[in-house]
Coordinates of C-alpha atoms in Angstrom, one line a residue:
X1 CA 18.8 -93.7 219.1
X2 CA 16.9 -96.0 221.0
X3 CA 14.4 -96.8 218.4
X4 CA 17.2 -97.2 215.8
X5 CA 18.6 -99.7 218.2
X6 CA 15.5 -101.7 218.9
X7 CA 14.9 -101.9 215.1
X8 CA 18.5 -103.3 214.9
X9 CA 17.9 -105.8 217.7
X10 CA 14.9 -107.0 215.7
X11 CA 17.2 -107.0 212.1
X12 CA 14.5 -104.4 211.1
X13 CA 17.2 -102.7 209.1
X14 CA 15.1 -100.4 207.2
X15 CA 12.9 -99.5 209.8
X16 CA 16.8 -98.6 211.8
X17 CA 17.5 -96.6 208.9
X18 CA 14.2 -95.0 208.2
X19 CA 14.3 -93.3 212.0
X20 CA 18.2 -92.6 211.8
X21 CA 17.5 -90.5 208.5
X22 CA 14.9 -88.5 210.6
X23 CA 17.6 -87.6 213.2
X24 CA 19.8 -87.0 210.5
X25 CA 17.6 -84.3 209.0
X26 CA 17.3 -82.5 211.8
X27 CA 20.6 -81.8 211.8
X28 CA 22.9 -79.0 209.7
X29 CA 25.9 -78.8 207.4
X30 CA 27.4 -76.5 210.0
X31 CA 31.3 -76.5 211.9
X32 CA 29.3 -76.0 215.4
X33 CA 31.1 -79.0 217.8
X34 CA 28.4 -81.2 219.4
X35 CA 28.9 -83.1 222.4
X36 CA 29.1 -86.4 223.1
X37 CA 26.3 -88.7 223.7
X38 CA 26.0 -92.6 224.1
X39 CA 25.8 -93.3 220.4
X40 CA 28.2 -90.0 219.0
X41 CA 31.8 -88.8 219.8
X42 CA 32.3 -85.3 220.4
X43 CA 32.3 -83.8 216.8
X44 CA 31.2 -81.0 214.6
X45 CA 27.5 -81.1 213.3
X46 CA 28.7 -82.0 209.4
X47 CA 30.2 -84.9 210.9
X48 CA 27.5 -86.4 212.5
X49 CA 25.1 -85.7 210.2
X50 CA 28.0 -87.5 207.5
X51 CA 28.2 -90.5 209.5
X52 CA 24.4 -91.1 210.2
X53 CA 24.3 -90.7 206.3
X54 CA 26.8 -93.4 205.7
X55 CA 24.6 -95.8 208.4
X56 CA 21.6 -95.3 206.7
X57 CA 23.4 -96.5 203.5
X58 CA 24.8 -99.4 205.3
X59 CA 21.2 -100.1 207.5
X60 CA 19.3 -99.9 203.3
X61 CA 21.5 -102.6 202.2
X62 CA 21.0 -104.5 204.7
X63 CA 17.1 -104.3 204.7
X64 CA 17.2 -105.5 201.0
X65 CA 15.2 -108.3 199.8
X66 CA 17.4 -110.4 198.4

């Protein structure tokens, strides 16, 4: 998460979501509870990988050209 940060710091949104997307795909679709960690509550996998997919989302609008 520290790369997605730095990329955030620097409004590099696509860059932030780019390297979140790679964290997200190494996760599964699966009920197993993961802990906590400085970016995540505790929560099951599906979750995780749910909410780094609606970042993404949110970090690829943001990197738009307008």
């Amino acid at each position: 998460y520290k790369l997605r940060d730095l990329n955030k710091q620097c409004k590099q949104y696509t860059e932030a979501g780019f390297t979140l997307l790679l964290n997200a795909d190494a996760l599964d679709w699966t009920n197993q509870v993961l802990s906590k960690d400085p970016s995540c509550p505790k929560q099951a996998e599906w979750e995780r990988k749910k909410n780094h997919y609606l970042n993404i989302i949110d970090y690829f609008d943001k990197g738009q050209v307008m």
